[in-house]
């Protein structure tokens, strides 16, 4: 069964304290792995798409990496405004043309000033 | 830059009542989706559409119906609301693999 697991469930950091969030997946053929950010009371906001093992994407203090079994979202020198829930989703190889995604439960990140 | 707009933002229904949630996108996207988000369950796909006039079932379609009469609009209907449908509903649209989400509708069924 296709599955996405994110860890930890919650993470509290001090401003400037770098860390990583994990997204492990088991799917029948990965067509894409997606990272989204969700602020309280809002819809998810797209961050990155990764397609193949070894690929990396960066945006400001965030860097996403991908292996054959998992993805990491590295947060370098975080600021309080990085506080949010980070969601991981994958598109499996049998998704056809409908773009259906399998979502993880997210990691709730709090960055203290 | 409206993007994806959902109406209403909040709604309280009594068990057995019906309602329609409206999603409108101004990005000319082919694909549109309805999700529900519940604590501990994550985002679950209710129905989706791959183009105007098409709809298909997602993971949790029971109790919901959808229509996509116009490319820019995707409607989600609840014919007879049940307390189990209390949730936050998100609409999304996409052209490529990147999906854009609306702000959500918080629905409570009492």
mmCIF file with all atom_site columns, C-alpha atoms in Angstrom:
data_model
loop_
_atom_site.group_PDB
_atom_site.id
_atom_site.type_symbol
_atom_site.label_atom_id
_atom_site.label_alt_id
_atom_site.label_comp_id
_atom_site.label_asym_id
_atom_site.label_entity_id
_atom_site.label_seq_id
_atom_site.pdbx_PDB_ins_code
_atom_site.Cartn_x
_atom_site.Cartn_y
_atom_site.Cartn_z
_atom_site.occupancy
_atom_site.B_iso_or_equiv
_atom_site.pdbx_formal_charge
_atom_site.auth_seq_id
_atom_site.auth_comp_id
_atom_site.auth_asym_id
_atom_site.auth_atom_id
_atom_site.pdbx_PDB_model_num
ATOM 1   C CA . UNK A 1 1   ? 0.000   0.000  0.000   1.00 0.00 ? 1   UNK A CA 1
ATOM 2   C CA . UNK A 1 2   ? 1.275   3.456  -0.907  1.00 0.00 ? 2   UNK A CA 1
ATOM 3   C CA . UNK A 1 3   ? 2.168   5.401  2.194   1.00 0.00 ? 3   UNK A CA 1
ATOM 4   C CA . UNK A 1 4   ? 3.827   8.640  3.297   1.00 0.00 ? 4   UNK A CA 1
ATOM 5   C CA . UNK A 1 5   ? 5.156   9.127  6.844   1.00 0.00 ? 5   UNK A CA 1
ATOM 6   C CA . UNK A 1 6   ? 6.505   12.398 8.197   1.00 0.00 ? 6   UNK A CA 1
ATOM 7   C CA . UNK A 1 7   ? 8.661   12.849 11.281  1.00 0.00 ? 7   UNK A CA 1
ATOM 8   C CA . UNK A 1 8   ? 8.821   14.334 13.767  1.00 0.00 ? 8   UNK A CA 1
ATOM 9   C CA . UNK A 1 9   ? 5.165   15.253 14.308  1.00 0.00 ? 9   UNK A CA 1
ATOM 10  C CA . UNK A 1 10  ? 6.217   18.460 16.010  1.00 0.00 ? 10  UNK A CA 1
ATOM 11  C CA . UNK A 1 11  ? 9.504   20.328 16.283  1.00 0.00 ? 11  UNK A CA 1
ATOM 12  C CA . UNK A 1 12  ? 10.422  23.355 18.323  1.00 0.00 ? 12  UNK A CA 1
ATOM 13  C CA . UNK A 1 13  ? 13.593  25.271 17.439  1.00 0.00 ? 13  UNK A CA 1
ATOM 14  C CA . UNK A 1 14  ? 15.328  28.378 18.611  1.00 0.00 ? 14  UNK A CA 1
ATOM 15  C CA . UNK A 1 15  ? 15.861  31.068 16.018  1.00 0.00 ? 15  UNK A CA 1
ATOM 16  C CA . UNK A 1 16  ? 19.038  30.222 14.108  1.00 0.00 ? 16  UNK A CA 1
ATOM 17  C CA . UNK A 1 17  ? 19.015  26.547 15.143  1.00 0.00 ? 17  UNK A CA 1
ATOM 18  C CA . UNK A 1 18  ? 19.158  24.492 11.936  1.00 0.00 ? 18  UNK A CA 1
ATOM 19  C CA . UNK A 1 19  ? 17.362  21.155 11.628  1.00 0.00 ? 19  UNK A CA 1
ATOM 20  C CA . UNK A 1 20  ? 15.747  18.732 9.183   1.00 0.00 ? 20  UNK A CA 1
ATOM 21  C CA . UNK A 1 21  ? 12.278  17.338 8.635   1.00 0.00 ? 21  UNK A CA 1
ATOM 22  C CA . UNK A 1 22  ? 11.828  13.838 7.252   1.00 0.00 ? 22  UNK A CA 1
ATOM 23  C CA . UNK A 1 23  ? 9.353   12.387 4.763   1.00 0.00 ? 23  UNK A CA 1
ATOM 24  C CA . UNK A 1 24  ? 9.643   8.658  4.126   1.00 0.00 ? 24  UNK A CA 1
ATOM 25  C CA . UNK A 1 25  ? 7.545   7.016  1.448   1.00 0.00 ? 25  UNK A CA 1
ATOM 26  C CA . UNK A 1 26  ? 6.623   3.635  0.027   1.00 0.00 ? 26  UNK A CA 1
ATOM 27  C CA . UNK A 1 27  ? 4.951   3.922  -3.358  1.00 0.00 ? 27  UNK A CA 1
ATOM 28  C CA . UNK A 1 28  ? 4.777   1.859  -6.511  1.00 0.00 ? 28  UNK A CA 1
ATOM 29  C CA . UNK A 1 29  ? 6.908   4.064  -8.700  1.00 0.00 ? 29  UNK A CA 1
ATOM 30  C CA . UNK A 1 30  ? 7.522   7.656  -7.693  1.00 0.00 ? 30  UNK A CA 1
ATOM 31  C CA . UNK A 1 31  ? 6.384   10.255 -10.197 1.00 0.00 ? 31  UNK A CA 1
ATOM 32  C CA . UNK A 1 32  ? 7.029   13.223 -7.942  1.00 0.00 ? 32  UNK A CA 1
ATOM 33  C CA . UNK A 1 33  ? 7.454   14.287 -4.310  1.00 0.00 ? 33  UNK A CA 1
ATOM 34  C CA . UNK A 1 34  ? 6.053   17.612 -3.151  1.00 0.00 ? 34  UNK A CA 1
ATOM 35  C CA . UNK A 1 35  ? 6.640   19.842 -0.152  1.00 0.00 ? 35  UNK A CA 1
ATOM 36  C CA . UNK A 1 36  ? 4.014   22.326 0.972   1.00 0.00 ? 36  UNK A CA 1
ATOM 37  C CA . UNK A 1 37  ? 3.815   24.807 3.810   1.00 0.00 ? 37  UNK A CA 1
ATOM 38  C CA . UNK A 1 38  ? 0.535   25.381 5.654   1.00 0.00 ? 38  UNK A CA 1
ATOM 39  C CA . UNK A 1 39  ? -0.087  28.281 8.006   1.00 0.00 ? 39  UNK A CA 1
ATOM 40  C CA . UNK A 1 40  ? -2.927  28.079 10.546  1.00 0.00 ? 40  UNK A CA 1
ATOM 41  C CA . UNK A 1 41  ? -6.315  28.728 8.951   1.00 0.00 ? 41  UNK A CA 1
ATOM 42  C CA . UNK A 1 42  ? -4.918  28.725 5.426   1.00 0.00 ? 42  UNK A CA 1
ATOM 43  C CA . UNK A 1 43  ? -4.533  26.343 2.539   1.00 0.00 ? 43  UNK A CA 1
ATOM 44  C CA . UNK A 1 44  ? -1.243  24.586 1.742   1.00 0.00 ? 44  UNK A CA 1
ATOM 45  C CA . UNK A 1 45  ? 1.281   26.649 -0.201  1.00 0.00 ? 45  UNK A CA 1
ATOM 46  C CA . UNK A 1 46  ? 3.579   24.947 -2.696  1.00 0.00 ? 46  UNK A CA 1
ATOM 47  C CA . UNK A 1 47  ? 7.305   24.888 -1.919  1.00 0.00 ? 47  UNK A CA 1
ATOM 48  C CA . UNK A 1 48  ? 9.125   22.257 -4.010  1.00 0.00 ? 48  UNK A CA 1
ATOM 49  C CA . UNK A 1 49  ? 8.752   19.340 -6.396  1.00 0.00 ? 49  UNK A CA 1
ATOM 50  C CA . UNK A 1 50  ? 11.412  16.616 -6.589  1.00 0.00 ? 50  UNK A CA 1
ATOM 51  C CA . UNK A 1 51  ? 11.337  13.937 -9.264  1.00 0.00 ? 51  UNK A CA 1
ATOM 52  C CA . UNK A 1 52  ? 14.352  11.669 -8.909  1.00 0.00 ? 52  UNK A CA 1
ATOM 53  C CA . UNK A 1 53  ? 16.826  10.445 -6.300  1.00 0.00 ? 53  UNK A CA 1
ATOM 54  C CA . UNK A 1 54  ? 19.714  12.834 -5.844  1.00 0.00 ? 54  UNK A CA 1
ATOM 55  C CA . UNK A 1 55  ? 17.718  15.894 -6.810  1.00 0.00 ? 55  UNK A CA 1
ATOM 56  C CA . UNK A 1 56  ? 17.900  18.985 -4.596  1.00 0.00 ? 56  UNK A CA 1
ATOM 57  C CA . UNK A 1 57  ? 15.922  22.240 -4.567  1.00 0.00 ? 57  UNK A CA 1
ATOM 58  C CA . UNK A 1 58  ? 16.531  25.394 -2.539  1.00 0.00 ? 58  UNK A CA 1
ATOM 59  C CA . UNK A 1 59  ? 14.475  28.424 -1.599  1.00 0.00 ? 59  UNK A CA 1
ATOM 60  C CA . UNK A 1 60  ? 15.772  30.945 0.905   1.00 0.00 ? 60  UNK A CA 1
ATOM 61  C CA . UNK A 1 61  ? 16.435  29.024 4.154   1.00 0.00 ? 61  UNK A CA 1
ATOM 62  C CA . UNK A 1 62  ? 14.870  25.793 2.879   1.00 0.00 ? 62  UNK A CA 1
ATOM 63  C CA . UNK A 1 63  ? 16.527  22.964 0.993   1.00 0.00 ? 63  UNK A CA 1
ATOM 64  C CA . UNK A 1 64  ? 14.757  19.787 -0.089  1.00 0.00 ? 64  UNK A CA 1
ATOM 65  C CA . UNK A 1 65  ? 16.571  16.577 -0.971  1.00 0.00 ? 65  UNK A CA 1
ATOM 66  C CA . UNK A 1 66  ? 15.374  13.220 -2.263  1.00 0.00 ? 66  UNK A CA 1
ATOM 67  C CA . UNK A 1 67  ? 16.584  9.622  -2.017  1.00 0.00 ? 67  UNK A CA 1
ATOM 68  C CA . UNK A 1 68  ? 14.868  6.436  -3.167  1.00 0.00 ? 68  UNK A CA 1
ATOM 69  C CA . UNK A 1 69  ? 13.112  6.044  0.193   1.00 0.00 ? 69  UNK A CA 1
ATOM 70  C CA . UNK A 1 70  ? 12.823  9.485  1.752   1.00 0.00 ? 70  UNK A CA 1
ATOM 71  C CA . UNK A 1 71  ? 13.054  13.219 1.418   1.00 0.00 ? 71  UNK A CA 1
ATOM 72  C CA . UNK A 1 72  ? 14.466  15.765 3.822   1.00 0.00 ? 72  UNK A CA 1
ATOM 73  C CA . UNK A 1 73  ? 13.527  19.391 4.223   1.00 0.00 ? 73  UNK A CA 1
ATOM 74  C CA . UNK A 1 74  ? 16.526  21.139 5.703   1.00 0.00 ? 74  UNK A CA 1
ATOM 75  C CA . UNK A 1 75  ? 15.918  24.449 7.443   1.00 0.00 ? 75  UNK A CA 1
ATOM 76  C CA . UNK A 1 76  ? 19.034  26.573 7.875   1.00 0.00 ? 76  UNK A CA 1
ATOM 77  C CA . UNK A 1 77  ? 19.090  29.331 10.515  1.00 0.00 ? 77  UNK A CA 1
ATOM 78  C CA . UNK A 1 78  ? 15.302  29.421 10.823  1.00 0.00 ? 78  UNK A CA 1
ATOM 79  C CA . UNK A 1 79  ? 13.359  32.547 11.732  1.00 0.00 ? 79  UNK A CA 1
ATOM 80  C CA . UNK A 1 80  ? 10.047  32.809 13.620  1.00 0.00 ? 80  UNK A CA 1
ATOM 81  C CA . UNK A 1 81  ? 8.245   33.394 10.309  1.00 0.00 ? 81  UNK A CA 1
ATOM 82  C CA . UNK A 1 82  ? 9.231   29.872 9.264   1.00 0.00 ? 82  UNK A CA 1
ATOM 83  C CA . UNK A 1 83  ? 6.815   28.544 11.891  1.00 0.00 ? 83  UNK A CA 1
ATOM 84  C CA . UNK A 1 84  ? 4.161   26.495 10.077  1.00 0.00 ? 84  UNK A CA 1
ATOM 85  C CA . UNK A 1 85  ? 3.130   22.934 9.316   1.00 0.00 ? 85  UNK A CA 1
ATOM 86  C CA . UNK A 1 86  ? 5.167   21.386 6.533   1.00 0.00 ? 86  UNK A CA 1
ATOM 87  C CA . UNK A 1 87  ? 3.384   18.788 4.435   1.00 0.00 ? 87  UNK A CA 1
ATOM 88  C CA . UNK A 1 88  ? 4.888   16.152 2.179   1.00 0.00 ? 88  UNK A CA 1
ATOM 89  C CA . UNK A 1 89  ? 2.973   14.453 -0.645  1.00 0.00 ? 89  UNK A CA 1
ATOM 90  C CA . UNK A 1 90  ? 3.878   11.951 -3.342  1.00 0.00 ? 90  UNK A CA 1
ATOM 91  C CA . UNK A 1 91  ? 2.431   11.077 -6.702  1.00 0.00 ? 91  UNK A CA 1
ATOM 92  C CA . UNK A 1 92  ? 2.628   7.355  -7.367  1.00 0.00 ? 92  UNK A CA 1
ATOM 93  C CA . UNK A 1 93  ? 3.448   5.691  -10.646 1.00 0.00 ? 93  UNK A CA 1
ATOM 94  C CA . UNK A 1 94  ? -0.071  4.345  -11.054 1.00 0.00 ? 94  UNK A CA 1
ATOM 95  C CA . UNK A 1 95  ? -1.718  7.742  -10.721 1.00 0.00 ? 95  UNK A CA 1
ATOM 96  C CA . UNK A 1 96  ? -2.452  8.019  -14.416 1.00 0.00 ? 96  UNK A CA 1
ATOM 97  C CA . UNK A 1 97  ? -3.178  11.496 -15.606 1.00 0.00 ? 97  UNK A CA 1
ATOM 98  C CA . UNK A 1 98  ? -5.259  12.556 -12.634 1.00 0.00 ? 98  UNK A CA 1
ATOM 99  C CA . UNK A 1 99  ? -2.422  13.922 -10.504 1.00 0.00 ? 99  UNK A CA 1
ATOM 100 C CA . UNK A 1 100 ? -3.710  12.273 -7.295  1.00 0.00 ? 100 UNK A CA 1
ATOM 101 C CA . UNK A 1 101 ? -1.405  12.745 -4.343  1.00 0.00 ? 101 UNK A CA 1
ATOM 102 C CA . UNK A 1 102 ? -0.735  10.713 -1.181  1.00 0.00 ? 102 UNK A CA 1
ATOM 103 C CA . UNK A 1 103 ? -0.273  13.081 1.744   1.00 0.00 ? 103 UNK A CA 1
ATOM 104 C CA . UNK A 1 104 ? 1.659   12.797 4.966   1.00 0.00 ? 104 UNK A CA 1
ATOM 105 C CA . UNK A 1 105 ? 0.262   14.170 8.239   1.00 0.00 ? 105 UNK A CA 1
ATOM 106 C CA . UNK A 1 106 ? 2.802   16.963 8.407   1.00 0.00 ? 106 UNK A CA 1
ATOM 107 C CA . UNK A 1 107 ? 5.418   18.303 10.803  1.00 0.00 ? 107 UNK A CA 1
ATOM 108 C CA . UNK A 1 108 ? 4.392   21.258 12.933  1.00 0.00 ? 108 UNK A CA 1
ATOM 109 C CA . UNK A 1 109 ? 7.393   23.572 13.261  1.00 0.00 ? 109 UNK A CA 1
ATOM 110 C CA . UNK A 1 110 ? 7.638   26.316 15.863  1.00 0.00 ? 110 UNK A CA 1
ATOM 111 C CA . UNK A 1 111 ? 10.624  28.688 15.825  1.00 0.00 ? 111 UNK A CA 1
ATOM 112 C CA . UNK A 1 112 ? 11.108  30.721 18.975  1.00 0.00 ? 112 UNK A CA 1
ATOM 113 C CA . UNK A 1 113 ? 12.766  34.145 18.817  1.00 0.00 ? 113 UNK A CA 1
ATOM 114 C CA . UNK B 2 1   ? -4.277  37.856 -8.133  1.00 0.00 ? 1   UNK B CA 1
ATOM 115 C CA . UNK B 2 2   ? -7.287  35.889 -6.866  1.00 0.00 ? 2   UNK B CA 1
ATOM 116 C CA . UNK B 2 3   ? -5.950  32.361 -7.574  1.00 0.00 ? 3   UNK B CA 1
ATOM 117 C CA . UNK B 2 4   ? -8.350  29.851 -6.010  1.00 0.00 ? 4   UNK B CA 1
ATOM 118 C CA . UNK B 2 5   ? -11.352 31.280 -4.169  1.00 0.00 ? 5   UNK B CA 1
ATOM 119 C CA . UNK B 2 6   ? -13.667 29.257 -1.961  1.00 0.00 ? 6   UNK B CA 1
ATOM 120 C CA . UNK B 2 7   ? -17.055 30.313 -0.666  1.00 0.00 ? 7   UNK B CA 1
ATOM 121 C CA . UNK B 2 8   ? -18.237 30.298 2.019   1.00 0.00 ? 8   UNK B CA 1
ATOM 122 C CA . UNK B 2 9   ? -15.358 30.409 4.519   1.00 0.00 ? 9   UNK B CA 1
ATOM 123 C CA . UNK B 2 10  ? -17.438 29.157 7.434   1.00 0.00 ? 10  UNK B CA 1
ATOM 124 C CA . UNK B 2 11  ? -20.748 27.331 7.683   1.00 0.00 ? 11  UNK B CA 1
ATOM 125 C CA . UNK B 2 12  ? -22.772 25.544 10.337  1.00 0.00 ? 12  UNK B CA 1
ATOM 126 C CA . UNK B 2 13  ? -25.331 23.015 9.139   1.00 0.00 ? 13  UNK B CA 1
ATOM 127 C CA . UNK B 2 14  ? -27.891 20.909 10.896  1.00 0.00 ? 14  UNK B CA 1
ATOM 128 C CA . UNK B 2 15  ? -27.863 17.174 10.295  1.00 0.00 ? 15  UNK B CA 1
ATOM 129 C CA . UNK B 2 16  ? -29.809 16.394 7.140   1.00 0.00 ? 16  UNK B CA 1
ATOM 130 C CA . UNK B 2 17  ? -29.452 19.837 5.562   1.00 0.00 ? 17  UNK B CA 1
ATOM 131 C CA . UNK B 2 18  ? -27.870 20.281 2.172   1.00 0.00 ? 18  UNK B CA 1
ATOM 132 C CA . UNK B 2 19  ? -25.371 22.818 0.902   1.00 0.00 ? 19  UNK B CA 1
ATOM 133 C CA . UNK B 2 20  ? -22.995 23.576 -1.947  1.00 0.00 ? 20  UNK B CA 1
ATOM 134 C CA . UNK B 2 21  ? -19.407 24.744 -1.635  1.00 0.00 ? 21  UNK B CA 1
ATOM 135 C CA . UNK B 2 22  ? -18.126 26.809 -4.526  1.00 0.00 ? 22  UNK B CA 1
ATOM 136 C CA . UNK B 2 23  ? -14.578 26.855 -5.817  1.00 0.00 ? 23  UNK B CA 1
ATOM 137 C CA . UNK B 2 24  ? -13.479 29.301 -8.491  1.00 0.00 ? 24  UNK B CA 1
ATOM 138 C CA . UNK B 2 25  ? -10.049 29.579 -10.115 1.00 0.00 ? 25  UNK B CA 1
ATOM 139 C CA . UNK B 2 26  ? -8.828  32.253 -12.495 1.00 0.00 ? 26  UNK B CA 1
ATOM 140 C CA . UNK B 2 27  ? -5.648  30.513 -13.701 1.00 0.00 ? 27  UNK B CA 1
ATOM 141 C CA . UNK B 2 28  ? -7.223  28.523 -16.550 1.00 0.00 ? 28  UNK B CA 1
ATOM 142 C CA . UNK B 2 29  ? -6.201  25.246 -14.899 1.00 0.00 ? 29  UNK B CA 1
ATOM 143 C CA . UNK B 2 30  ? -7.522  21.958 -16.246 1.00 0.00 ? 30  UNK B CA 1
ATOM 144 C CA . UNK B 2 31  ? -7.317  19.974 -13.014 1.00 0.00 ? 31  UNK B CA 1
ATOM 145 C CA . UNK B 2 32  ? -9.384  20.740 -9.937  1.00 0.00 ? 32  UNK B CA 1
ATOM 146 C CA . UNK B 2 33  ? -9.709  18.885 -6.643  1.00 0.00 ? 33  UNK B CA 1
ATOM 147 C CA . UNK B 2 34  ? -11.741 18.815 -3.456  1.00 0.00 ? 34  UNK B CA 1
ATOM 148 C CA . UNK B 2 35  ? -10.004 17.681 -0.260  1.00 0.00 ? 35  UNK B CA 1
ATOM 149 C CA . UNK B 2 36  ? -11.045 17.424 3.343   1.00 0.00 ? 36  UNK B CA 1
ATOM 150 C CA . UNK B 2 37  ? -8.570  17.872 6.179   1.00 0.00 ? 37  UNK B CA 1
ATOM 151 C CA . UNK B 2 38  ? -9.156  16.318 9.583   1.00 0.00 ? 38  UNK B CA 1
ATOM 152 C CA . UNK B 2 39  ? -6.843  16.113 12.608  1.00 0.00 ? 39  UNK B CA 1
ATOM 153 C CA . UNK B 2 40  ? -4.791  12.922 12.497  1.00 0.00 ? 40  UNK B CA 1
ATOM 154 C CA . UNK B 2 41  ? -6.062  12.059 9.010   1.00 0.00 ? 41  UNK B CA 1
ATOM 155 C CA . UNK B 2 42  ? -4.269  14.514 6.807   1.00 0.00 ? 42  UNK B CA 1
ATOM 156 C CA . UNK B 2 43  ? -5.586  15.685 3.470   1.00 0.00 ? 43  UNK B CA 1
ATOM 157 C CA . UNK B 2 44  ? -7.935  13.218 1.780   1.00 0.00 ? 44  UNK B CA 1
ATOM 158 C CA . UNK B 2 45  ? -9.179  13.546 -1.772  1.00 0.00 ? 45  UNK B CA 1
ATOM 159 C CA . UNK B 2 46  ? -12.965 13.608 -2.124  1.00 0.00 ? 46  UNK B CA 1
ATOM 160 C CA . UNK B 2 47  ? -13.486 14.172 -5.862  1.00 0.00 ? 47  UNK B CA 1
ATOM 161 C CA . UNK B 2 48  ? -11.479 15.611 -8.687  1.00 0.00 ? 48  UNK B CA 1
ATOM 162 C CA . UNK B 2 49  ? -11.852 16.794 -12.267 1.00 0.00 ? 49  UNK B CA 1
ATOM 163 C CA . UNK B 2 50  ? -9.435  16.559 -15.184 1.00 0.00 ? 50  UNK B CA 1
ATOM 164 C CA . UNK B 2 51  ? -11.299 19.102 -17.280 1.00 0.00 ? 51  UNK B CA 1
ATOM 165 C CA . UNK B 2 52  ? -14.582 20.883 -17.923 1.00 0.00 ? 52  UNK B CA 1
ATOM 166 C CA . UNK B 2 53  ? -17.508 18.484 -17.806 1.00 0.00 ? 53  UNK B CA 1
ATOM 167 C CA . UNK B 2 54  ? -15.542 15.677 -16.106 1.00 0.00 ? 54  UNK B CA 1
ATOM 168 C CA . UNK B 2 55  ? -15.563 14.429 -12.534 1.00 0.00 ? 55  UNK B CA 1
ATOM 169 C CA . UNK B 2 56  ? -14.128 11.384 -10.773 1.00 0.00 ? 56  UNK B CA 1
ATOM 170 C CA . UNK B 2 57  ? -14.157 9.859  -7.307  1.00 0.00 ? 57  UNK B CA 1
ATOM 171 C CA . UNK B 2 58  ? -11.245 10.188 -4.921  1.00 0.00 ? 58  UNK B CA 1
ATOM 172 C CA . UNK B 2 59  ? -10.540 8.372  -1.674  1.00 0.00 ? 59  UNK B CA 1
ATOM 173 C CA . UNK B 2 60  ? -13.611 9.446  0.330   1.00 0.00 ? 60  UNK B CA 1
ATOM 174 C CA . UNK B 2 61  ? -16.443 10.302 -2.102  1.00 0.00 ? 61  UNK B CA 1
ATOM 175 C CA . UNK B 2 62  ? -19.431 8.934  -0.160  1.00 0.00 ? 62  UNK B CA 1
ATOM 176 C CA . UNK B 2 63  ? -21.956 11.586 0.833   1.00 0.00 ? 63  UNK B CA 1
ATOM 177 C CA . UNK B 2 64  ? -20.611 14.155 -1.648  1.00 0.00 ? 64  UNK B CA 1
ATOM 178 C CA . UNK B 2 65  ? -21.356 15.079 -5.237  1.00 0.00 ? 65  UNK B CA 1
ATOM 179 C CA . UNK B 2 66  ? -19.517 17.440 -7.572  1.00 0.00 ? 66  UNK B CA 1
ATOM 180 C CA . UNK B 2 67  ? -20.030 19.251 -10.828 1.00 0.00 ? 67  UNK B CA 1
ATOM 181 C CA . UNK B 2 68  ? -17.709 21.048 -13.252 1.00 0.00 ? 68  UNK B CA 1
ATOM 182 C CA . UNK B 2 69  ? -19.988 22.759 -15.741 1.00 0.00 ? 69  UNK B CA 1
ATOM 183 C CA . UNK B 2 70  ? -17.493 25.559 -16.364 1.00 0.00 ? 70  UNK B CA 1
ATOM 184 C CA . UNK B 2 71  ? -13.728 25.201 -16.472 1.00 0.00 ? 71  UNK B CA 1
ATOM 185 C CA . UNK B 2 72  ? -13.181 27.801 -13.783 1.00 0.00 ? 72  UNK B CA 1
ATOM 186 C CA . UNK B 2 73  ? -15.697 26.423 -11.261 1.00 0.00 ? 73  UNK B CA 1
ATOM 187 C CA . UNK B 2 74  ? -15.845 23.208 -9.263  1.00 0.00 ? 74  UNK B CA 1
ATOM 188 C CA . UNK B 2 75  ? -18.819 22.703 -6.952  1.00 0.00 ? 75  UNK B CA 1
ATOM 189 C CA . UNK B 2 76  ? -18.987 20.319 -4.007  1.00 0.00 ? 76  UNK B CA 1
ATOM 190 C CA . UNK B 2 77  ? -22.427 19.332 -2.759  1.00 0.00 ? 77  UNK B CA 1
ATOM 191 C CA . UNK B 2 78  ? -23.587 17.692 0.421   1.00 0.00 ? 78  UNK B CA 1
ATOM 192 C CA . UNK B 2 79  ? -27.084 16.324 -0.096  1.00 0.00 ? 79  UNK B CA 1
ATOM 193 C CA . UNK B 2 80  ? -27.805 15.324 3.509   1.00 0.00 ? 80  UNK B CA 1
ATOM 194 C CA . UNK B 2 81  ? -25.149 16.536 5.917   1.00 0.00 ? 81  UNK B CA 1
ATOM 195 C CA . UNK B 2 82  ? -23.926 14.254 8.704   1.00 0.00 ? 82  UNK B CA 1
ATOM 196 C CA . UNK B 2 83  ? -21.771 15.093 11.755  1.00 0.00 ? 83  UNK B CA 1
ATOM 197 C CA . UNK B 2 84  ? -18.988 12.960 10.216  1.00 0.00 ? 84  UNK B CA 1
ATOM 198 C CA . UNK B 2 85  ? -18.717 15.590 7.482   1.00 0.00 ? 85  UNK B CA 1
ATOM 199 C CA . UNK B 2 86  ? -17.563 18.198 9.971   1.00 0.00 ? 86  UNK B CA 1
ATOM 200 C CA . UNK B 2 87  ? -14.186 19.149 8.552   1.00 0.00 ? 87  UNK B CA 1
ATOM 201 C CA . UNK B 2 88  ? -12.136 21.780 6.774   1.00 0.00 ? 88  UNK B CA 1
ATOM 202 C CA . UNK B 2 89  ? -12.610 21.547 3.007   1.00 0.00 ? 89  UNK B CA 1
ATOM 203 C CA . UNK B 2 90  ? -9.979  22.686 0.548   1.00 0.00 ? 90  UNK B CA 1
ATOM 204 C CA . UNK B 2 91  ? -10.263 23.178 -3.153  1.00 0.00 ? 91  UNK B CA 1
ATOM 205 C CA . UNK B 2 92  ? -7.157  23.065 -5.342  1.00 0.00 ? 92  UNK B CA 1
ATOM 206 C CA . UNK B 2 93  ? -6.333  23.487 -8.997  1.00 0.00 ? 93  UNK B CA 1
ATOM 207 C CA . UNK B 2 94  ? -3.324  22.609 -11.110 1.00 0.00 ? 94  UNK B CA 1
ATOM 208 C CA . UNK B 2 95  ? -1.979  22.869 -14.628 1.00 0.00 ? 95  UNK B CA 1
ATOM 209 C CA . UNK B 2 96  ? 1.306   21.068 -14.110 1.00 0.00 ? 96  UNK B CA 1
ATOM 210 C CA . UNK B 2 97  ? 2.110   19.063 -10.971 1.00 0.00 ? 97  UNK B CA 1
ATOM 211 C CA . UNK B 2 98  ? 2.102   22.184 -8.749  1.00 0.00 ? 98  UNK B CA 1
ATOM 212 C CA . UNK B 2 99  ? -1.275  22.574 -7.055  1.00 0.00 ? 99  UNK B CA 1
ATOM 213 C CA . UNK B 2 100 ? -2.707  25.859 -5.810  1.00 0.00 ? 100 UNK B CA 1
ATOM 214 C CA . UNK B 2 101 ? -5.048  25.714 -2.838  1.00 0.00 ? 101 UNK B CA 1
ATOM 215 C CA . UNK B 2 102 ? -7.890  27.908 -1.683  1.00 0.00 ? 102 UNK B CA 1
ATOM 216 C CA . UNK B 2 103 ? -8.175  29.246 1.847   1.00 0.00 ? 103 UNK B CA 1
ATOM 217 C CA . UNK B 2 104 ? -10.559 26.538 2.967   1.00 0.00 ? 104 UNK B CA 1
ATOM 218 C CA . UNK B 2 105 ? -14.136 26.228 4.220   1.00 0.00 ? 105 UNK B CA 1
ATOM 219 C CA . UNK B 2 106 ? -14.672 25.263 7.837   1.00 0.00 ? 106 UNK B CA 1
ATOM 220 C CA . UNK B 2 107 ? -17.896 23.244 7.983   1.00 0.00 ? 107 UNK B CA 1
ATOM 221 C CA . UNK B 2 108 ? -19.560 22.142 11.195  1.00 0.00 ? 108 UNK B CA 1
ATOM 222 C CA . UNK B 2 109 ? -22.520 19.766 11.128  1.00 0.00 ? 109 UNK B CA 1
ATOM 223 C CA . UNK B 2 110 ? -24.524 19.680 14.353  1.00 0.00 ? 110 UNK B CA 1
#
